[in-house]
Amino acid sequence: QNQSALRQENEELKAQVASLRDEKNDALRRGKELEAQVEKKSTEVQAALNEKDEACEQLQNEVNVLEETHCKQTKVMAEQQEQNQSALRQENEELKAQVASLRDEKNDALRRGKELEAQVEKKSTEVQAALNEKDEACEQLQNEVNVLEETHCKQTKVMAEQQEQNQSALR
């Protein structure tokens, strides 16, 4: 009966070890999926930042061209100077507002990227802690299985010796 109970417990422990290994593998897979999501999001954020940088540079170039054009018109057309300056000032203000808006959007994208990095770092820490916990549980179960197997072997040896003595006594 003891042997049967030990076998049953041994099988249950082996099933627990297999289950914990599966959970550990699931946690590792989830960690890799999170890493892939972060990589994808980082790529998207970088693309958005590059797009904003290009737009800002283009707007700055347009501002430069407009200011240069303004200077030329001022020299050539004294009569239209006030009108041209007024129109250009208004357009410059609009362009500067666009530049400021694009810079804000760029900073928002950077902040979102940092928040994502922090979330990933936190999630990675949680996943690593879960994996460490699973590893410790698996190791403990393996130690218990080893002890049970060793005990089983000793009991089997003692029972065999007793049986031999009984048979010898019966002879």
CSV table of N, CA, C and O in Angstrom, one decimal, residues 10-26 134 137-139 141-142 145:
chain,number,residue,atom,x,y,z
A,10,ASN,N,4.3,10.1,-6.6
A,10,ASN,CA,5.4,10.3,-7.5
A,10,ASN,C,4.8,10.8,-8.9
A,10,ASN,O,5.3,11.8,-9.5
A,11,GLU,N,3.8,10.1,-9.4
A,11,GLU,CA,3.1,10.5,-10.6
A,11,GLU,C,2.5,11.9,-10.5
A,11,GLU,O,2.6,12.7,-11.5
A,12,GLU,N,1.9,12.2,-9.4
A,12,GLU,CA,1.3,13.5,-9.2
A,12,GLU,C,2.4,14.6,-9.2
A,12,GLU,O,2.2,15.7,-9.8
A,13,LEU,N,3.5,14.3,-8.6
A,13,LEU,CA,4.6,15.3,-8.6
A,13,LEU,C,5.2,15.5,-10.0
A,13,LEU,O,5.5,16.6,-10.4
A,14,LYS,N,5.3,14.4,-10.7
A,14,LYS,CA,5.8,14.5,-12.1
A,14,LYS,C,4.8,15.4,-12.9
A,14,LYS,O,5.2,16.2,-13.7
A,15,ALA,N,3.5,15.2,-12.7
A,15,ALA,CA,2.5,16.0,-13.4
A,15,ALA,C,2.6,17.5,-13.0
A,15,ALA,O,2.5,18.3,-13.9
A,16,GLN,N,2.9,17.7,-11.7
A,16,GLN,CA,3.1,19.1,-11.3
A,16,GLN,C,4.3,19.7,-12.0
A,16,GLN,O,4.3,20.9,-12.4
A,17,VAL,N,5.4,19.0,-12.0
A,17,VAL,CA,6.6,19.4,-12.7
A,17,VAL,C,6.3,19.8,-14.1
A,17,VAL,O,6.7,20.8,-14.6
A,18,ALA,N,5.6,18.9,-14.8
A,18,ALA,CA,5.3,19.2,-16.2
A,18,ALA,C,4.4,20.4,-16.4
A,18,ALA,O,4.7,21.2,-17.3
A,19,SER,N,3.4,20.5,-15.5
A,19,SER,CA,2.6,21.7,-15.5
A,19,SER,C,3.3,23.0,-15.3
A,19,SER,O,3.2,24.0,-16.0
A,20,LEU,N,4.2,23.0,-14.3
A,20,LEU,CA,5.0,24.2,-14.0
A,20,LEU,C,6.0,24.5,-15.1
A,20,LEU,O,6.2,25.7,-15.5
A,21,ARG,N,6.5,23.5,-15.8
A,21,ARG,CA,7.4,23.7,-17.0
A,21,ARG,C,6.5,24.4,-18.1
A,21,ARG,O,7.0,25.3,-18.7
A,22,ASP,N,5.3,23.9,-18.3
A,22,ASP,CA,4.4,24.5,-19.3
A,22,ASP,C,4.2,26.0,-18.9
A,22,ASP,O,4.2,26.9,-19.8
A,23,GLU,N,3.9,26.3,-17.7
A,23,GLU,CA,3.6,27.6,-17.2
A,23,GLU,C,4.8,28.5,-17.4
A,23,GLU,O,4.7,29.7,-17.9
A,24,LYS,N,6.0,27.9,-17.1
A,24,LYS,CA,7.2,28.7,-17.3
A,24,LYS,C,7.4,29.0,-18.8
A,24,LYS,O,7.7,30.2,-19.1
A,25,ASN,N,7.2,28.1,-19.7
A,25,ASN,CA,7.3,28.3,-21.1
A,25,ASN,C,6.3,29.3,-21.6
A,25,ASN,O,6.6,30.1,-22.5
A,26,ASP,N,5.1,29.3,-21.1
A,26,ASP,CA,4.1,30.3,-21.4
A,26,ASP,C,4.5,31.7,-21.0
A,26,ASP,O,4.4,32.6,-21.8
A,134,LYS,N,8.8,30.1,-10.8
A,134,LYS,CA,8.6,28.8,-11.4
A,134,LYS,C,9.8,27.9,-11.3
A,134,LYS,O,9.7,26.7,-11.1
A,137,ALA,N,10.2,26.6,-7.9
A,137,ALA,CA,9.1,25.5,-7.6
A,137,ALA,C,9.5,24.2,-8.3
A,137,ALA,O,9.4,23.2,-7.7
A,138,CYS,N,10.0,24.3,-9.5
A,138,CYS,CA,10.4,23.1,-10.3
A,138,CYS,C,11.6,22.4,-9.6
A,138,CYS,O,11.6,21.2,-9.4
A,139,GLU,N,12.5,23.2,-9.1
A,139,GLU,CA,13.7,22.7,-8.4
A,139,GLU,C,13.3,22.0,-7.1
A,139,GLU,O,13.7,20.9,-6.8
A,141,LEU,N,10.3,20.7,-6.5
A,141,LEU,CA,9.6,19.5,-6.8
A,141,LEU,C,10.6,18.4,-7.3
A,141,LEU,O,10.4,17.2,-6.9
A,142,GLN,N,11.6,18.8,-8.0
A,142,GLN,CA,12.6,17.8,-8.4
A,142,GLN,C,13.3,17.2,-7.2
A,142,GLN,O,13.5,16.0,-7.2
A,145,VAL,N,11.0,14.8,-5.6
A,145,VAL,CA,10.9,13.5,-6.4
A,145,VAL,C,12.2,12.7,-6.2
A,145,VAL,O,12.1,11.5,-6.0
